[in-house]
């Protein structure tokens, strides 16, 4: 992926090494690990997920930024800033015809745990978007997990992760998130899970929309990048995560979509590049 010459976003908040410490598990054990794995990647509002943890008191003074951060992460920080900036350049023109003004989200970089408007969250939940403060939260160490544990290496796979979370921000601006949450409060757990799947697949499709326009206008893609993006989408499918965590798959408990679904909707956004192409809620099965 061609990113080095890209514009850097000014909407980065670096809270790494802020002294929150690692949350202490209540109950702990294998059950907590399974839950953490199942909610690990690419969620919407993590306040909907009860992980069963509490946070320890502030274990050390904050450093006010990256004082305790591994220098190797600085390139990843630079990369994340470029991708965020590219989404900032892409979405305003797409939302304006819908009568929606694009408000740029901030990206918060953190380590171990972070305080958000969605509550205290730990790194195990993976990257997430909080509609309460309109911020994307990212522990850069997640990218190492994506490559080493889930077999999804490459710059474009990492860009897909960021673009997916920005996709949740777009849903928030469009009013999709509010409508889905209202519906979830009135239906069964299984139906609520299905609504979550449709929401996540739409965010995957929105990530594809970003890639479509970034390639068309700024020629960011190199050979193999599309495969990297599809590989990342597959790696975070509910069936992939469940099989890894518990050895079997329970489709009724899916909240993000299968590997095949996630790849399909990301590719659809990538190929068509329109909001209309990403109407997962009215799509035929």
Tab-separated table of C-alpha atoms in Angstrom:
chain	number	residue	atom	x	y	z
A	1	UNK	CA	0.000	0.000	0.000
A	2	UNK	CA	1.332	3.424	-0.951
A	3	UNK	CA	0.945	5.482	2.175
A	4	UNK	CA	4.265	7.099	3.106
A	5	UNK	CA	3.639	10.268	1.101
A	6	UNK	CA	0.123	10.742	2.416
A	7	UNK	CA	-1.171	13.578	4.555
A	8	UNK	CA	-1.052	13.048	8.334
A	9	UNK	CA	-4.199	13.635	10.376
A	10	UNK	CA	-4.204	16.173	13.187
A	11	UNK	CA	-6.934	14.184	14.976
A	12	UNK	CA	-4.654	11.742	16.799
A	13	UNK	CA	-4.699	11.544	20.599
A	14	UNK	CA	-1.751	9.566	21.937
A	15	UNK	CA	-2.585	8.184	25.371
A	16	UNK	CA	-0.093	5.324	25.310
A	17	UNK	CA	1.701	4.834	28.588
A	18	UNK	CA	-0.998	6.783	30.377
A	19	UNK	CA	-0.728	4.690	33.544
A	20	UNK	CA	-4.121	2.966	33.610
A	21	UNK	CA	-2.556	-0.418	34.172
A	22	UNK	CA	-4.036	-3.694	32.988
A	23	UNK	CA	-7.574	-4.441	34.186
A	24	UNK	CA	-7.981	-7.215	36.748
A	25	UNK	CA	-10.305	-10.028	35.704
A	26	UNK	CA	-13.181	-10.957	37.996
A	27	UNK	CA	-13.636	-14.705	37.788
A	28	UNK	CA	-10.942	-14.997	35.120
A	29	UNK	CA	-10.080	-18.415	33.753
A	30	UNK	CA	-10.817	-19.930	30.370
A	31	UNK	CA	-14.329	-18.485	30.149
A	32	UNK	CA	-13.009	-14.928	30.280
A	33	UNK	CA	-10.424	-15.742	27.618
A	34	UNK	CA	-13.083	-17.167	25.310
A	35	UNK	CA	-15.259	-14.081	25.691
A	36	UNK	CA	-12.287	-11.806	25.081
A	37	UNK	CA	-11.425	-13.675	21.893
A	38	UNK	CA	-14.983	-13.559	20.630
A	39	UNK	CA	-15.302	-9.790	21.079
A	40	UNK	CA	-11.716	-9.054	20.222
A	41	UNK	CA	-12.004	-7.628	16.751
A	42	UNK	CA	-13.735	-4.763	15.086
A	43	UNK	CA	-16.686	-4.092	17.333
A	44	UNK	CA	-19.112	-1.210	17.283
A	45	UNK	CA	-19.995	0.079	20.756
A	46	UNK	CA	-18.089	-2.012	23.308
A	47	UNK	CA	-20.383	-0.860	26.096
A	48	UNK	CA	-22.830	-3.434	24.718
A	49	UNK	CA	-20.404	-6.222	25.655
A	50	UNK	CA	-19.977	-7.363	29.246
A	51	UNK	CA	-16.499	-8.802	29.585
A	52	UNK	CA	-16.603	-9.340	33.311
A	53	UNK	CA	-13.575	-7.301	34.255
A	54	UNK	CA	-12.823	-4.454	36.559
A	55	UNK	CA	-9.981	-2.057	36.344
A	56	UNK	CA	-7.215	-1.755	38.836
A	57	UNK	CA	-6.475	1.625	40.422
A	58	UNK	CA	-3.998	3.802	38.593
A	59	UNK	CA	-0.890	1.746	39.034
A	60	UNK	CA	1.629	4.352	38.004
A	61	UNK	CA	1.770	8.028	37.105
A	62	UNK	CA	0.807	8.855	33.548
A	63	UNK	CA	3.501	9.841	31.121
A	64	UNK	CA	1.318	12.225	29.152
A	65	UNK	CA	1.899	10.493	25.817
A	66	UNK	CA	4.412	8.064	24.404
A	67	UNK	CA	7.114	8.169	27.061
A	68	UNK	CA	6.844	4.435	27.789
A	69	UNK	CA	6.011	3.391	24.238
A	70	UNK	CA	8.085	0.954	22.209
A	71	UNK	CA	9.832	3.037	19.517
A	72	UNK	CA	8.955	0.341	16.973
A	73	UNK	CA	5.339	1.455	17.197
A	74	UNK	CA	6.082	4.911	15.881
A	75	UNK	CA	5.860	3.789	12.259
A	76	UNK	CA	2.486	2.211	12.996
A	77	UNK	CA	1.359	5.474	14.575
A	78	UNK	CA	2.457	7.328	11.451
A	79	UNK	CA	0.619	4.799	9.281
A	80	UNK	CA	-2.588	5.086	11.311
A	81	UNK	CA	-2.416	8.869	11.017
A	82	UNK	CA	-2.147	8.658	7.229
A	83	UNK	CA	-5.060	6.221	6.898
A	84	UNK	CA	-7.230	8.347	9.183
A	85	UNK	CA	-6.373	11.427	7.107
A	86	UNK	CA	-7.322	9.565	3.947
A	87	UNK	CA	-10.733	8.705	5.364
A	88	UNK	CA	-11.120	12.392	6.253
A	89	UNK	CA	-10.522	13.242	2.599
A	90	UNK	CA	-12.921	10.572	1.330
A	91	UNK	CA	-16.128	10.743	3.354
A	92	UNK	CA	-17.235	14.417	3.219
A	93	UNK	CA	-17.963	14.286	-0.503
A	94	UNK	CA	-19.875	11.029	-0.146
A	95	UNK	CA	-22.081	12.208	2.707
A	96	UNK	CA	-22.811	15.716	1.422
A	97	UNK	CA	-25.357	14.472	-1.185
A	98	UNK	CA	-27.128	12.734	1.721
A	99	UNK	CA	-27.464	16.038	3.537
A	100	UNK	CA	-24.988	14.907	6.202
A	101	UNK	CA	-21.996	16.974	7.268
A	102	UNK	CA	-18.933	14.853	7.950
A	103	UNK	CA	-17.539	15.456	11.423
A	104	UNK	CA	-13.986	14.161	11.651
A	105	UNK	CA	-13.535	11.556	14.403
A	106	UNK	CA	-10.485	11.519	16.638
A	107	UNK	CA	-8.338	8.410	16.940
A	108	UNK	CA	-7.120	7.583	20.435
A	109	UNK	CA	-3.983	5.451	20.660
A	110	UNK	CA	-3.699	3.592	23.956
A	111	UNK	CA	-1.947	0.712	25.640
A	112	UNK	CA	-3.508	-1.924	27.932
A	113	UNK	CA	-6.654	0.038	28.875
A	114	UNK	CA	-8.395	3.300	28.128
A	115	UNK	CA	-11.203	5.446	29.480
A	116	UNK	CA	-13.848	6.345	26.898
A	117	UNK	CA	-17.418	7.592	26.870
A	118	UNK	CA	-18.307	3.897	26.536
A	119	UNK	CA	-16.579	3.161	29.847
A	120	UNK	CA	-13.187	1.737	30.685
A	121	UNK	CA	-12.069	-0.727	28.018
A	122	UNK	CA	-9.069	-3.008	27.818
A	123	UNK	CA	-6.987	-3.941	24.808
A	124	UNK	CA	-8.639	-7.379	24.591
A	125	UNK	CA	-11.751	-5.854	23.025
A	126	UNK	CA	-9.649	-4.847	20.030
A	127	UNK	CA	-10.073	-1.606	18.092
A	128	UNK	CA	-13.444	0.021	18.729
A	129	UNK	CA	-15.538	3.059	17.985
A	130	UNK	CA	-17.447	4.843	20.740
A	131	UNK	CA	-20.429	6.858	19.474
A	132	UNK	CA	-20.670	8.712	22.789
A	133	UNK	CA	-17.487	10.687	22.109
A	134	UNK	CA	-17.153	9.984	18.359
A	135	UNK	CA	-13.677	8.518	18.747
A	136	UNK	CA	-11.882	5.483	17.350
A	137	UNK	CA	-9.760	3.656	19.936
A	138	UNK	CA	-6.741	1.592	18.913
A	139	UNK	CA	-3.973	-0.264	20.717
A	140	UNK	CA	-1.263	-0.483	18.052
A	141	UNK	CA	-0.223	-3.857	19.473
A	142	UNK	CA	-3.382	-5.224	17.871
A	143	UNK	CA	-1.689	-5.103	14.493
A	144	UNK	CA	0.947	-7.565	15.724
A	145	UNK	CA	-1.887	-9.849	16.892
A	146	UNK	CA	-3.577	-9.552	13.506
A	147	UNK	CA	-0.432	-10.812	11.806
A	148	UNK	CA	1.003	-13.326	14.272
A	149	UNK	CA	-2.154	-14.860	15.744
A	150	UNK	CA	-4.667	-14.440	12.942
A	151	UNK	CA	-2.394	-14.729	9.910
A	152	UNK	CA	-3.440	-11.430	8.331
A	153	UNK	CA	-0.259	-9.427	7.588
A	154	UNK	CA	0.193	-6.340	5.462
A	155	UNK	CA	-0.446	-2.603	5.442
A	156	UNK	CA	-3.766	-2.818	3.649
A	157	UNK	CA	-5.131	-5.332	6.149
A	158	UNK	CA	-4.306	-2.834	8.902
A	159	UNK	CA	-5.892	-0.038	6.873
A	160	UNK	CA	-9.066	-2.125	6.594
A	161	UNK	CA	-9.243	-2.312	10.394
A	162	UNK	CA	-9.075	1.481	10.736
A	163	UNK	CA	-11.482	2.080	7.856
A	164	UNK	CA	-13.981	-0.349	9.427
A	165	UNK	CA	-14.012	1.603	12.684
A	166	UNK	CA	-14.412	4.861	10.752
A	167	UNK	CA	-17.283	3.059	9.013
A	168	UNK	CA	-19.005	2.835	12.394
A	169	UNK	CA	-18.531	6.592	12.739
A	170	UNK	CA	-20.226	7.081	9.368
A	171	UNK	CA	-23.119	4.915	10.587
A	172	UNK	CA	-23.375	7.136	13.634
A	173	UNK	CA	-23.524	10.289	11.504
A	174	UNK	CA	-26.160	8.731	9.233
A	175	UNK	CA	-28.329	7.773	12.211
A	176	UNK	CA	-27.967	4.042	11.554
A	177	UNK	CA	-26.403	3.315	14.938
A	178	UNK	CA	-29.234	4.991	16.841
A	179	UNK	CA	-31.936	3.122	14.925
A	180	UNK	CA	-30.202	-0.233	15.378
A	181	UNK	CA	-29.753	0.304	19.109
A	182	UNK	CA	-33.427	1.199	19.466
A	183	UNK	CA	-34.433	-1.984	17.642
A	184	UNK	CA	-32.032	-4.136	19.669
A	185	UNK	CA	-33.756	-3.055	22.861
A	186	UNK	CA	-37.099	-4.412	21.618
A	187	UNK	CA	-36.206	-7.803	20.166
A	188	UNK	CA	-34.887	-11.172	21.311
A	189	UNK	CA	-31.210	-11.848	21.900
A	190	UNK	CA	-30.920	-13.831	18.669
A	191	UNK	CA	-32.585	-11.042	16.678
A	192	UNK	CA	-30.339	-8.487	18.382
A	193	UNK	CA	-27.326	-10.539	17.298
A	194	UNK	CA	-28.602	-10.512	13.721
A	195	UNK	CA	-28.906	-6.728	13.828
A	196	UNK	CA	-25.331	-6.534	15.116
A	197	UNK	CA	-24.156	-8.687	12.207
A	198	UNK	CA	-25.866	-6.422	9.668
A	199	UNK	CA	-24.317	-3.380	11.340
A	200	UNK	CA	-20.810	-4.864	11.235
A	201	UNK	CA	-21.157	-6.009	7.631
A	202	UNK	CA	-22.213	-2.517	6.626
A	203	UNK	CA	-19.098	-1.115	8.342
A	204	UNK	CA	-17.051	-3.647	6.329
A	205	UNK	CA	-18.738	-2.391	3.165
A	206	UNK	CA	-18.041	1.211	4.174
A	207	UNK	CA	-14.369	0.266	4.582
A	208	UNK	CA	-14.528	-0.992	1.012
A	209	UNK	CA	-16.080	2.311	-0.120
A	210	UNK	CA	-13.124	4.167	1.378
A	211	UNK	CA	-10.667	1.876	-0.430
A	212	UNK	CA	-12.547	2.297	-3.720
A	213	UNK	CA	-12.298	6.085	-3.649
A	214	UNK	CA	-8.795	6.191	-2.181
A	215	UNK	CA	-7.603	4.048	-5.075
A	216	UNK	CA	-9.559	6.011	-7.684
A	217	UNK	CA	-8.374	9.410	-6.468
A	218	UNK	CA	-4.986	8.707	-4.906
A	219	UNK	CA	-3.842	5.354	-6.374
A	220	UNK	CA	-2.922	3.799	-3.016
A	221	UNK	CA	-3.138	0.097	-3.904
A	222	UNK	CA	-0.232	-2.129	-4.813
A	223	UNK	CA	-0.261	-5.713	-6.042
A	224	UNK	CA	-1.574	-8.032	-3.345
A	225	UNK	CA	-3.278	-5.307	-1.288
A	226	UNK	CA	-6.830	-6.438	-2.059
A	227	UNK	CA	-5.925	-9.949	-0.964
A	228	UNK	CA	-4.526	-8.511	2.290
A	229	UNK	CA	-7.774	-6.691	2.947
A	230	UNK	CA	-9.872	-9.757	2.219
A	231	UNK	CA	-7.565	-11.829	4.406
A	232	UNK	CA	-8.079	-9.464	7.327
A	233	UNK	CA	-11.852	-9.541	6.814
A	234	UNK	CA	-11.773	-13.336	6.808
A	235	UNK	CA	-9.574	-13.506	9.897
A	236	UNK	CA	-12.126	-11.592	11.977
A	237	UNK	CA	-15.163	-13.593	10.917
A	238	UNK	CA	-17.229	-14.957	13.813
A	239	UNK	CA	-16.840	-18.524	12.554
A	240	UNK	CA	-13.059	-18.135	12.382
A	241	UNK	CA	-12.862	-16.711	15.915
A	242	UNK	CA	-15.297	-19.186	17.446
A	243	UNK	CA	-13.568	-22.200	15.941
A	244	UNK	CA	-10.240	-20.919	17.226
A	245	UNK	CA	-11.599	-20.175	20.711
A	246	UNK	CA	-13.884	-23.158	21.360
A	247	UNK	CA	-13.410	-25.596	18.509
A	248	UNK	CA	-16.910	-25.283	17.062
A	249	UNK	CA	-19.161	-22.695	15.479
A	250	UNK	CA	-22.532	-21.412	16.766
A	251	UNK	CA	-24.074	-19.259	13.992
A	252	UNK	CA	-26.963	-18.111	16.195
A	253	UNK	CA	-24.455	-16.294	18.410
A	254	UNK	CA	-22.722	-14.438	15.570
A	255	UNK	CA	-22.460	-10.689	16.157
A	256	UNK	CA	-20.074	-9.654	13.362
A	257	UNK	CA	-20.723	-12.063	10.479
A	258	UNK	CA	-18.952	-15.061	9.030
A	259	UNK	CA	-15.619	-14.837	7.236
A	260	UNK	CA	-17.404	-15.263	3.884
A	261	UNK	CA	-19.918	-12.508	4.704
A	262	UNK	CA	-17.262	-10.070	5.822
A	263	UNK	CA	-15.178	-10.632	2.704
A	264	UNK	CA	-18.257	-10.348	0.468
A	265	UNK	CA	-19.387	-6.997	1.865
A	266	UNK	CA	-15.911	-5.497	1.992
A	267	UNK	CA	-15.406	-6.498	-1.640
A	268	UNK	CA	-18.804	-5.099	-2.587
A	269	UNK	CA	-17.923	-1.691	-1.197
A	270	UNK	CA	-14.506	-1.865	-2.833
A	271	UNK	CA	-15.966	-2.651	-6.248
A	272	UNK	CA	-19.037	-0.365	-6.270
A	273	UNK	CA	-18.004	2.509	-3.997
A	274	UNK	CA	-21.541	3.721	-3.215
A	275	UNK	CA	-23.600	3.970	-0.040
A	276	UNK	CA	-26.494	2.301	-1.857
A	277	UNK	CA	-24.374	-0.813	-2.393
A	278	UNK	CA	-23.929	-1.165	1.365
A	279	UNK	CA	-27.565	-1.484	2.475
A	280	UNK	CA	-27.048	-4.711	4.401
A	281	UNK	CA	-30.352	-4.279	6.228
A	282	UNK	CA	-32.462	-4.641	3.073
A	283	UNK	CA	-30.203	-6.972	1.112
A	284	UNK	CA	-31.546	-10.349	0.063
A	285	UNK	CA	-30.078	-13.253	1.969
